[in-house]
Amino acid sequence: MTSPIWTPERTRQLMTLWKEGRTAAWIARALGPGVSRCAVLGKVYRLGLARGPEARRVRTVLTSLQTKPPRKAVSIDRLASRPCAASKSKAGVAPSAAATETPSGPTATVLSVGFGQCRWPYGVPGEAGFGLCGRSVARGAFCAAHAAVGYQKRPISAESLLRMAGLG
DNA sequence: CCCTGATTCGC
DNA sequence: GCGAATCAGG
């Protein structure tokens, strides 16, 4: 219970995330406090996993999204307790029309998503079925419905987020 | 300087 | 096998 050992579970996660094109540091942070970037790189090297040119593309996409793993463990609580700026006048736009049009699943992947396509994630990165919304961008990185959720200044309930990610 | 992955090397 | 240190590169 003490040593940060490469359990089969962790190794599995490592391989999946690595194949998705995540960086070593990203994976290290995602796997928890006990795992360093060096540990990830060392393990990857030992496993003989290789980076293809395709993975490089993925990383570029992720970088452009400024995707960052949670600093500690993956936690839904963080979603619910997002501080978010208080802000004075402009509350988040929450068009009721958009809510009714909320897409219900991914049409793109981190590999296929391109400019002008909504980056809203469905599912859990590293797990089967993970994908991105992929519908036409309305604002920033998201389609109208997801921008209404992603860009609102007030915190949103974890339940709502999970539902929109197809995890509810 | 920040970051990246690759490789080495002592444990 | 493990991971810190170190390497070369962007």
Coordinates of N, CA and C (backbone and C1' of nucleotides) in Angstrom, one line a residue:
Chain A
M1 N 0.8 -1.2 0.0 CA 0.0 0.0 0.0 C 0.9 1.2 0.0
T2 N 2.1 1.0 0.1 CA 3.0 2.2 0.2 C 3.7 2.5 -1.2
S3 N 4.4 1.5 -1.7 CA 5.1 1.8 -2.9 C 4.3 2.0 -4.1
P4 N 4.6 3.0 -4.9 CA 3.9 3.3 -6.1 C 4.2 2.2 -7.2
I5 N 3.6 1.1 -7.1 CA 3.9 0.0 -8.0 C 3.0 0.1 -9.2
W6 N 3.6 -0.4 -10.3 CA 2.8 -0.5 -11.5 C 1.8 -1.7 -11.5
T7 N 0.7 -1.4 -10.9 CA -0.3 -2.4 -10.9 C -0.8 -2.7 -12.3
P8 N -1.4 -3.8 -12.5 CA -2.0 -4.1 -13.8 C -3.0 -3.0 -14.3
E9 N -3.7 -2.5 -13.3 CA -4.7 -1.5 -13.6 C -4.0 -0.2 -14.0
R10 N -3.0 0.2 -13.3 CA -2.3 1.4 -13.7 C -1.6 1.3 -15.0
T11 N -1.0 0.1 -15.2 CA -0.3 -0.2 -16.5 C -1.3 -0.1 -17.6
R12 N -2.5 -0.6 -17.4 CA -3.5 -0.6 -18.4 C -3.9 0.9 -18.7
Q13 N -4.1 1.7 -17.7 CA -4.4 3.1 -17.9 C -3.3 3.8 -18.7
L14 N -2.1 3.5 -18.2 CA -0.9 4.1 -18.9 C -0.9 3.8 -20.4
M15 N -1.1 2.5 -20.7 CA -1.0 2.2 -22.1 C -2.1 2.8 -22.9
T16 N -3.3 2.9 -22.3 CA -4.4 3.5 -23.0 C -4.2 5.0 -23.3
L17 N -3.8 5.6 -22.2 CA -3.6 7.1 -22.3 C -2.4 7.4 -23.2
W18 N -1.4 6.6 -23.1 CA -0.2 6.8 -24.0 C -0.6 6.7 -25.4
K19 N -1.4 5.7 -25.7 CA -1.8 5.5 -27.1 C -2.8 6.6 -27.6
E20 N -3.4 7.2 -26.6 CA -4.3 8.4 -27.0 C -3.5 9.6 -27.3
G21 N -2.2 9.5 -27.0 CA -1.3 10.7 -27.3 C -1.1 11.6 -26.2
R22 N -1.5 11.2 -25.0 CA -1.2 12.0 -23.8 C 0.3 12.1 -23.6
T23 N 0.7 13.2 -23.0 CA 2.1 13.3 -22.7 C 2.4 12.6 -21.4
A24 N 3.7 12.3 -21.2 CA 4.1 11.6 -20.0 C 3.7 12.3 -18.7
A25 N 3.9 13.6 -18.8 CA 3.6 14.5 -17.6 C 2.1 14.4 -17.3
W26 N 1.3 14.5 -18.4 CA -0.1 14.4 -18.3 C -0.6 13.2 -17.6
I27 N 0.0 12.1 -18.1 CA -0.4 10.8 -17.5 C 0.0 10.7 -16.1
A28 N 1.2 11.2 -15.8 CA 1.7 11.1 -14.5 C 0.8 11.8 -13.5
R29 N 0.3 13.0 -13.9 CA -0.5 13.7 -13.0 C -1.9 13.0 -12.9
A30 N -2.3 12.4 -14.0 CA -3.6 11.8 -14.0 C -3.6 10.5 -13.1
L31 N -2.5 9.9 -13.1 CA -2.4 8.6 -12.4 C -2.3 8.8 -10.9
G32 N -1.9 10.0 -10.5 CA -1.8 10.3 -9.1 C -0.5 10.8 -8.6
P33 N -0.5 11.2 -7.4 CA 0.7 11.9 -6.8 C 1.9 11.0 -6.8
G34 N 1.7 9.7 -6.7 CA 2.8 8.8 -6.5 C 3.6 8.5 -7.8
V35 N 3.0 9.0 -8.9 CA 3.6 8.7 -10.2 C 4.2 9.9 -10.9
S36 N 5.5 9.8 -11.1 CA 6.2 10.9 -11.7 C 6.2 10.8 -13.2
R37 N 6.6 11.9 -13.9 CA 6.8 11.8 -15.3 C 7.8 10.8 -15.7
C38 N 8.9 10.8 -14.9 CA 10.0 9.9 -15.2 C 9.5 8.4 -15.1
A39 N 8.7 8.2 -14.1 CA 8.2 6.8 -13.9 C 7.4 6.4 -15.1
V40 N 6.6 7.3 -15.6 CA 5.8 7.0 -16.8 C 6.7 6.8 -18.0
L41 N 7.6 7.6 -18.2 CA 8.5 7.4 -19.3 C 9.3 6.1 -19.2
G42 N 9.8 5.9 -18.0 CA 10.5 4.6 -17.8 C 9.7 3.4 -18.1
K43 N 8.4 3.5 -17.6 CA 7.5 2.3 -17.9 C 7.2 2.2 -19.3
V44 N 7.0 3.3 -20.0 CA 6.7 3.3 -21.4 C 7.8 2.7 -22.2
Y45 N 9.0 3.1 -21.8 CA 10.2 2.6 -22.5 C 10.3 1.1 -22.3
R46 N 10.1 0.6 -21.0 CA 10.2 -0.8 -20.7 C 9.1 -1.6 -21.5
L47 N 8.0 -1.0 -21.6 CA 6.9 -1.7 -22.3 C 7.1 -1.7 -23.8
G48 N 8.0 -0.9 -24.3 CA 8.4 -0.9 -25.7 C 7.3 -0.2 -26.5
L49 N 6.6 0.7 -25.9 CA 5.5 1.4 -26.7 C 6.2 2.5 -27.5
A50 N 5.7 2.7 -28.7 CA 6.3 3.7 -29.6 C 5.3 4.7 -30.0
R51 N 5.8 5.9 -30.2 CA 5.0 7.0 -30.7 C 4.9 7.0 -32.2
G52 N 3.7 7.0 -32.7 CA 3.6 7.1 -34.2 C 3.3 8.5 -34.5
P53 N 3.4 8.8 -35.8 CA 3.1 10.2 -36.3 C 1.7 10.6 -36.0
E54 N 0.8 9.6 -35.9 CA -0.6 9.9 -35.6 C -0.8 10.4 -34.2
A55 N -0.1 9.8 -33.3 CA -0.1 10.3 -31.9 C 0.4 11.7 -31.8
R56 N 1.3 12.0 -32.6 CA 1.8 13.4 -32.6 C 0.7 14.4 -32.9
R57 N -0.1 14.0 -33.9 CA -1.2 14.8 -34.3 C -2.2 15.0 -33.1
V58 N -2.4 14.0 -32.4 CA -3.3 14.0 -31.3 C -2.8 15.0 -30.3
R59 N -1.5 14.9 -30.0 CA -0.9 15.8 -29.0 C -1.1 17.2 -29.4
T60 N -0.9 17.5 -30.7 CA -1.1 18.8 -31.2 C -2.5 19.4 -30.9
V61 N -3.5 18.5 -31.1 CA -4.8 18.9 -30.9 C -5.0 19.2 -29.4
L62 N -4.5 18.3 -28.6 CA -4.7 18.4 -27.2 C -4.0 19.7 -26.7
T63 N -2.9 20.0 -27.2 CA -2.1 21.2 -26.8 C -2.9 22.4 -27.2
S64 N -3.5 22.4 -28.4 CA -4.3 23.5 -28.8 C -5.5 23.7 -27.9
L65 N -6.0 22.7 -27.3 CA -7.1 22.7 -26.4 C -6.7 23.1 -25.0
Q66 N -5.4 23.2 -24.8 CA -4.8 23.4 -23.5 C -5.4 22.4 -22.5
T67 N -5.5 21.2 -22.9 CA -6.0 20.2 -22.0 C -5.1 19.9 -20.9
K68 N -5.6 19.9 -19.7 CA -4.8 19.6 -18.6 C -5.5 18.6 -17.7
P69 N -4.7 17.7 -17.1 CA -5.3 16.8 -16.2 C -5.5 17.4 -14.9
P70 N -6.4 16.9 -14.1 CA -6.5 17.4 -12.8 C -5.2 17.2 -12.0
R71 N -4.9 18.2 -11.2 CA -3.7 18.1 -10.5 C -3.5 16.9 -9.6
K72 N -4.6 16.5 -9.0 CA -4.5 15.4 -8.1 C -5.2 14.2 -8.8
A73 N -6.1 13.6 -8.1 CA -6.8 12.4 -8.7 C -7.9 12.9 -9.5
V74 N -8.4 12.0 -10.4 CA -9.5 12.4 -11.2 C -10.7 12.4 -10.3
S75 N -11.4 13.5 -10.3 CA -12.5 13.7 -9.3 C -13.6 14.5 -9.8
I76 N -14.8 13.9 -9.7 CA -16.0 14.6 -10.1 C -16.2 15.8 -9.2
D77 N -15.8 15.8 -8.0 CA -16.0 16.8 -7.1 C -15.4 18.2 -7.6
R78 N -14.3 18.0 -8.3 CA -13.7 19.3 -8.9 C -14.6 20.0 -9.8
L79 N -15.4 19.2 -10.6 CA -16.3 19.8 -11.5 C -17.4 20.6 -10.8
A80 N -17.8 20.0 -9.7 CA -18.9 20.6 -9.0 C -18.5 21.8 -8.2
S81 N -17.2 21.8 -7.8 CA -16.8 22.8 -6.9 C -15.9 23.9 -7.6
R82 N -15.9 23.8 -8.9 CA -15.2 24.8 -9.6 C -15.5 26.2 -9.1
P83 N -14.5 26.9 -8.7 CA -14.7 28.3 -8.2 C -15.2 29.2 -9.3
C84 N -14.5 29.4 -10.3 CA -15.0 30.3 -11.4 C -15.1 31.7 -10.9
A85 N -14.7 32.6 -11.8 CA -14.7 34.0 -11.4 C -16.1 34.5 -11.1
A86 N -16.2 35.4 -10.2 CA -17.5 35.9 -9.7 C -18.1 36.7 -10.8
S87 N -17.4 37.6 -11.3 CA -17.9 38.5 -12.4 C -19.2 39.2 -12.0
K88 N -19.2 40.4 -12.6 CA -20.3 41.3 -12.2 C -21.5 41.2 -13.1
S89 N -21.4 41.7 -14.2 CA -22.6 41.9 -15.0 C -23.0 40.6 -15.8
K90 N -22.1 40.2 -16.7 CA -22.5 39.1 -17.6 C -22.6 37.8 -16.9
A91 N -23.7 37.3 -16.6 CA -23.8 36.0 -16.2 C -23.7 35.1 -17.4
G92 N -23.4 33.8 -17.2 CA -23.3 33.0 -18.3 C -24.5 32.9 -19.2
V93 N -24.3 32.9 -20.5 CA -25.4 32.8 -21.4 C -26.1 31.4 -21.3
A94 N -27.3 31.4 -21.0 CA -27.9 30.1 -20.9 C -29.2 30.1 -21.7
P95 N -29.1 30.0 -23.0 CA -30.3 30.0 -23.9 C -31.1 28.7 -23.7
S96 N -32.4 28.9 -23.4 CA -33.2 27.7 -23.2 C -33.3 26.9 -24.5
A97 N -33.2 27.6 -25.6 CA -33.4 26.9 -26.9 C -32.2 25.9 -27.0
A98 N -31.0 26.4 -26.6 CA -29.9 25.5 -26.8 C -30.0 24.3 -25.9
A99 N -30.6 24.4 -24.8 CA -30.7 23.3 -23.9 C -31.5 22.2 -24.5
T100 N -32.6 22.6 -25.2 CA -33.4 21.6 -25.8 C -32.7 20.9 -27.0
E101 N -31.7 21.6 -27.5 CA -31.0 21.0 -28.7 C -29.7 20.3 -28.3
T102 N -29.5 20.1 -27.0 CA -28.3 19.5 -26.5 C -28.1 18.1 -27.2
P103 N -27.0 18.0 -27.9 CA -26.6 16.8 -28.5 C -26.5 15.7 -27.5
S104 N -26.7 14.5 -28.0 CA -26.7 13.4 -27.0 C -25.5 12.5 -27.1
G105 N -24.6 12.7 -27.9 CA -23.5 11.8 -28.0 C -22.4 12.3 -28.9
P106 N -21.2 11.7 -28.9 CA -20.1 12.1 -29.7 C -20.2 11.7 -31.1
T107 N -19.7 12.6 -32.0 CA -19.6 12.3 -33.4 C -18.2 12.4 -33.9
A108 N -17.3 12.8 -33.0 CA -15.9 12.9 -33.4 C -15.0 12.3 -32.3
T109 N -13.8 12.1 -32.7 CA -12.8 11.6 -31.7 C -11.6 12.6 -31.7
V110 N -10.7 12.4 -30.8 CA -9.6 13.3 -30.7 C -8.8 13.2 -32.0
L111 N -8.9 12.1 -32.7 CA -8.2 12.0 -33.9 C -8.9 12.7 -35.1
S112 N -10.2 12.7 -35.1 CA -10.9 13.2 -36.2 C -11.3 14.7 -36.1
V113 N -11.4 15.1 -34.9 CA -12.0 16.5 -34.7 C -11.1 17.5 -35.3
G114 N -11.8 18.5 -36.0 CA -11.1 19.5 -36.7 C -11.5 20.9 -36.3
F115 N -11.0 21.9 -37.0 CA -11.4 23.2 -36.7 C -12.9 23.4 -37.0
G116 N -13.6 24.1 -36.1 CA -15.0 24.3 -36.4 C -15.9 23.2 -35.8
Q117 N -15.2 22.3 -35.1 CA -16.0 21.2 -34.5 C -16.0 21.3 -33.0
C118 N -17.1 21.1 -32.4 CA -17.3 21.2 -31.0 C -16.4 20.1 -30.2
R119 N -15.7 20.6 -29.2 CA -14.7 19.8 -28.5 C -15.3 19.2 -27.2
W120 N -16.6 19.3 -27.0 CA -17.2 18.8 -25.8 C -16.9 17.3 -25.6
P121 N -16.4 16.9 -24.5 CA -16.1 15.5 -24.4 C -17.2 14.7 -23.9
Y122 N -17.3 13.5 -24.4 CA -18.3 12.5 -23.9 C -17.5 11.3 -23.3
G123 N -17.9 10.9 -22.2 CA -17.2 9.7 -21.6 C -16.0 10.1 -20.8
V124 N -15.2 9.1 -20.6 CA -14.0 9.2 -19.8 C -12.7 9.0 -20.7
P125 N -11.8 10.0 -20.8 CA -10.6 9.8 -21.6 C -9.9 8.5 -21.1
G126 N -9.5 7.7 -22.1 CA -8.8 6.5 -21.8 C -9.7 5.3 -21.7
E127 N -11.0 5.6 -21.7 CA -11.9 4.4 -21.7 C -12.7 4.3 -23.0
A128 N -13.2 3.2 -23.2 CA -13.9 2.9 -24.5 C -15.1 3.9 -24.6
G129 N -15.3 4.3 -25.8 CA -16.5 5.1 -26.1 C -16.2 6.6 -25.9
F130 N -15.0 7.0 -25.5 CA -14.7 8.4 -25.3 C -14.7 9.1 -26.7
G131 N -15.3 10.2 -26.7 CA -15.3 11.0 -28.0 C -15.7 12.4 -27.7
L132 N -15.7 13.2 -28.8 CA -16.0 14.6 -28.7 C -17.3 14.9 -29.5
C133 N -17.9 15.9 -29.1 CA -19.2 16.3 -29.7 C -19.1 16.3 -31.2
G134 N -18.3 17.2 -31.7 CA -18.0 17.2 -33.2 C -19.0 18.0 -34.0
R135 N -20.0 18.6 -33.3 CA -21.0 19.5 -34.1 C -20.4 20.8 -34.3
S136 N -21.0 21.6 -35.1 CA -20.5 22.9 -35.5 C -20.3 23.8 -34.3
V137 N -19.1 24.5 -34.3 CA -18.8 25.4 -33.3 C -19.6 26.7 -33.4
A138 N -20.1 27.1 -32.2 CA -20.8 28.3 -32.2 C -20.0 29.4 -31.5
R139 N -19.3 29.0 -30.4 CA -18.6 29.9 -29.6 C -17.4 29.2 -29.1
G140 N -16.2 29.8 -29.3 CA -15.0 29.2 -28.7 C -14.8 27.8 -29.3
A141 N -14.7 26.8 -28.4 CA -14.4 25.5 -28.8 C -15.7 24.6 -28.8
F142 N -16.8 25.2 -28.6 CA -18.0 24.4 -28.4 C -19.2 24.8 -29.3
C143 N -20.1 23.9 -29.6 CA -21.3 24.2 -30.2 C -22.2 25.0 -29.3
A144 N -23.3 25.5 -29.8 CA -24.2 26.4 -29.0 C -24.6 25.8 -27.6
A145 N -25.0 24.6 -27.7 CA -25.5 23.9 -26.5 C -24.4 23.8 -25.5
H146 N -23.3 23.3 -25.9 CA -22.2 23.0 -25.0 C -21.5 24.3 -24.5
A147 N -21.5 25.3 -25.4 CA -20.9 26.6 -25.0 C -21.8 27.2 -23.8
A148 N -23.0 26.9 -23.9 CA -23.9 27.4 -22.8 C -23.6 26.8 -21.5
V149 N -23.1 25.6 -21.5 CA -22.7 24.9 -20.3 C -21.2 25.3 -20.0
G150 N -20.4 25.2 -21.0 CA -18.9 25.3 -20.8 C -18.5 26.7 -20.4
Y151 N -19.2 27.7 -20.8 CA -18.7 29.0 -20.6 C -19.5 29.8 -19.6
Q152 N -20.5 29.1 -18.9 CA -21.2 29.9 -17.9 C -20.3 30.1 -16.7
K153 N -20.5 31.2 -16.1 CA -19.6 31.6 -15.0 C -20.0 31.0 -13.7
R154 N -21.2 30.6 -13.6 CA -21.5 30.0 -12.3 C -21.3 28.5 -12.4
P155 N -21.0 27.9 -11.2 CA -20.8 26.5 -11.2 C -22.0 25.7 -11.6
I156 N -21.8 24.6 -12.2 CA -23.0 23.8 -12.6 C -22.9 22.5 -11.8
S157 N -24.0 21.9 -11.6 CA -24.1 20.7 -10.7 C -23.3 19.6 -11.4
A158 N -22.7 18.7 -10.6 CA -22.0 17.6 -11.1 C -22.9 16.7 -11.9
E159 N -24.1 16.6 -11.4 CA -25.1 15.7 -12.1 C -25.3 16.2 -13.5
S160 N -25.5 17.5 -13.7 CA -25.8 18.0 -15.0 C -24.6 17.7 -16.0
L161 N -23.4 17.9 -15.4 CA -22.2 17.7 -16.3 C -22.1 16.2 -16.6
L162 N -22.3 15.4 -15.7 CA -22.2 13.9 -15.9 C -23.2 13.5 -17.0
R163 N -24.4 14.1 -16.9 CA -25.5 13.8 -17.8 C -25.0 14.2 -19.2
M164 N -24.5 15.4 -19.3 CA -24.1 15.9 -20.6 C -22.9 15.1 -21.2
A165 N -22.2 14.5 -20.3 CA -21.0 13.7 -20.8 C -21.4 12.3 -21.0
G166 N -22.7 12.0 -20.9 CA -23.2 10.7 -21.1 C -22.9 9.7 -20.0
L167 N -22.6 10.3 -18.9 CA -22.2 9.4 -17.7 C -23.3 9.3 -16.7
G168 N -24.3 10.0 -16.9 CA -25.4 10.0 -15.9 C -26.4 8.9 -16.2
Chain B
dC1 P 17.6 31.3 -17.9 O5' 16.4 30.3 -18.2 C5' 15.7 29.8 -17.2 C4' 14.2 29.7 -17.6 C3' 13.6 28.3 -17.1 O3' 12.3 28.6 -16.5 C1' 13.3 28.6 -19.4
dC2 P 11.7 27.4 -15.7 O5' 10.7 26.8 -16.8 C5' 9.4 27.1 -16.9 C4' 8.7 26.7 -18.2 C3' 8.5 25.2 -18.3 O3' 7.3 24.8 -17.6 C1' 9.4 26.1 -20.3
dC3 P 7.2 23.3 -17.2 O5' 7.3 22.5 -18.5 C5' 6.1 22.5 -19.4 C4' 6.4 22.0 -20.7 C3' 6.7 20.5 -20.9 O3' 5.5 19.8 -21.0 C1' 8.3 21.8 -22.2
dT4 P 5.4 18.3 -20.7 O5' 6.2 17.7 -22.0 C5' 5.5 17.7 -23.3 C4' 6.4 17.1 -24.3 C3' 6.9 15.7 -24.0 O3' 5.9 14.8 -24.4 C1' 8.7 17.0 -24.8
dG5 P 5.9 13.4 -23.7 O5' 7.1 12.6 -24.5 C5' 7.0 12.5 -26.0 C4' 8.3 11.9 -26.5 C3' 8.5 10.5 -26.1 O3' 9.2 9.8 -27.1 C1' 10.2 11.8 -25.3
dA6 P 9.8 8.3 -26.9 O5' 11.3 8.6 -26.5 C5' 12.1 9.2 -27.5 C4' 13.6 8.9 -27.3 C3' 13.9 7.4 -27.0 O3' 15.1 7.0 -27.6 C1' 14.5 8.7 -25.1
dT7 P 15.6 5.5 -27.5 O5' 16.7 5.6 -26.3 C5' 17.7 6.7 -26.3 C4' 18.5 6.6 -25.0 C3' 18.8 5.2 -24.5 O3' 20.2 5.1 -24.6 C1' 18.1 6.6 -22.8
dT8 P 21.0 3.8 -24.0 O5' 21.5 4.3 -22.6 C5' 22.0 5.7 -22.5 C4' 22.3 6.0 -21.1 C3' 23.1 4.9 -20.3 O3' 24.1 5.6 -19.5 C1' 21.1 5.6 -19.1
dC9 P 25.3 4.7 -18.9 O5' 24.7 4.5 -17.4 C5' 24.5 5.7 -16.6 C4' 23.9 5.3 -15.3 C3' 24.5 4.1 -14.6 O3' 24.7 4.3 -13.3 C1' 22.2 3.9 -14.8
dG10 P 25.9 3.6 -12.6 O5' 25.4 3.5 -11.0 C5' 25.0 4.8 -10.4 C4' 23.8 4.5 -9.5 C3' 24.0 3.4 -8.5 O3' 23.6 3.9 -7.2 C1' 22.1 2.9 -9.7
dC11 P 23.8 3.0 -5.9 O5' 22.4 2.4 -5.7 C5' 21.3 3.2 -5.4 C4' 20.0 2.4 -5.5 C3' 20.0 1.1 -4.7 O3' 19.4 1.3 -3.4 C1' 19.0 0.8 -6.8
Chain C
dG1 P 11.7 -6.8 -16.4 O5' 11.2 -5.9 -15.2 C5' 10.3 -6.5 -14.3 C4' 10.0 -5.5 -13.1 C3' 9.4 -4.2 -13.6 O3' 8.6 -3.8 -12.6 C1' 11.5 -3.8 -12.6
dC2 P 7.7 -2.5 -12.8 O5' 8.5 -1.3 -12.2 C5' 8.7 -1.3 -10.8 C4' 9.7 -0.2 -10.4 C3' 9.3 1.2 -11.1 O3' 8.7 2.0 -10.1 C1' 11.7 0.7 -11.1
dG3 P 8.0 3.3 -10.5 O5' 9.2 4.4 -10.5 C5' 9.9 4.6 -9.3 C4' 11.1 5.5 -9.5 C3' 10.8 6.8 -10.2 O3' 11.6 7.8 -9.8 C1' 12.4 5.7 -11.5
dA4 P 11.1 9.3 -9.5 O5' 12.5 10.1 -9.3 C5' 13.4 9.5 -8.4 C4' 14.9 9.8 -8.8 C3' 15.1 11.2 -9.3 O3' 16.4 11.7 -8.8 C1' 15.6 9.7 -11.0
dA5 P 16.9 13.1 -9.2 O5' 17.9 12.8 -10.4 C5' 18.9 11.8 -10.3 C4' 19.7 11.8 -11.6 C3' 20.0 13.1 -12.2 O3' 21.4 13.2 -12.6 C1' 18.9 11.7 -13.8
dT6 P 22.0 14.5 -13.1 O5' 22.0 14.2 -14.7 C5' 22.6 13.0 -15.1 C4' 22.2 12.8 -16.6 C3' 22.4 14.1 -17.5 O3' 23.4 13.8 -18.4 C1' 20.4 13.0 -17.9
dC7 P 24.0 15.0 -19.3 O5' 23.3 14.8 -20.7 C5' 23.5 13.5 -21.4 C4' 22.5 13.3 -22.5 C3' 22.3 14.5 -23.4 O3' 23.1 14.4 -24.6 C1' 20.2 13.5 -22.8
dA8 P 23.4 15.7 -25.5 O5' 22.1 15.6 -26.5 C5' 21.8 14.4 -27.2 C4' 20.5 14.6 -27.9 C3' 20.4 15.8 -28.8 O3' 19.7 15.5 -30.0 C1' 18.7 15.9 -27.2
dG9 P 19.9 16.5 -31.2 O5' 18.4 17.2 -31.2 C5' 17.3 16.4 -31.4 C4' 16.1 17.2 -30.9 C3' 15.8 18.5 -31.5 O3' 14.6 18.4 -32.4 C1' 15.3 18.5 -29.2
dG10 P 14.2 19.6 -33.4 O5' 13.0 20.3 -32.6 C5' 12.0 19.5 -32.1 C4' 10.9 20.4 -31.5 C3' 10.7 21.8 -32.2 O3' 9.3 22.1 -32.3 C1' 11.1 22.1 -29.9

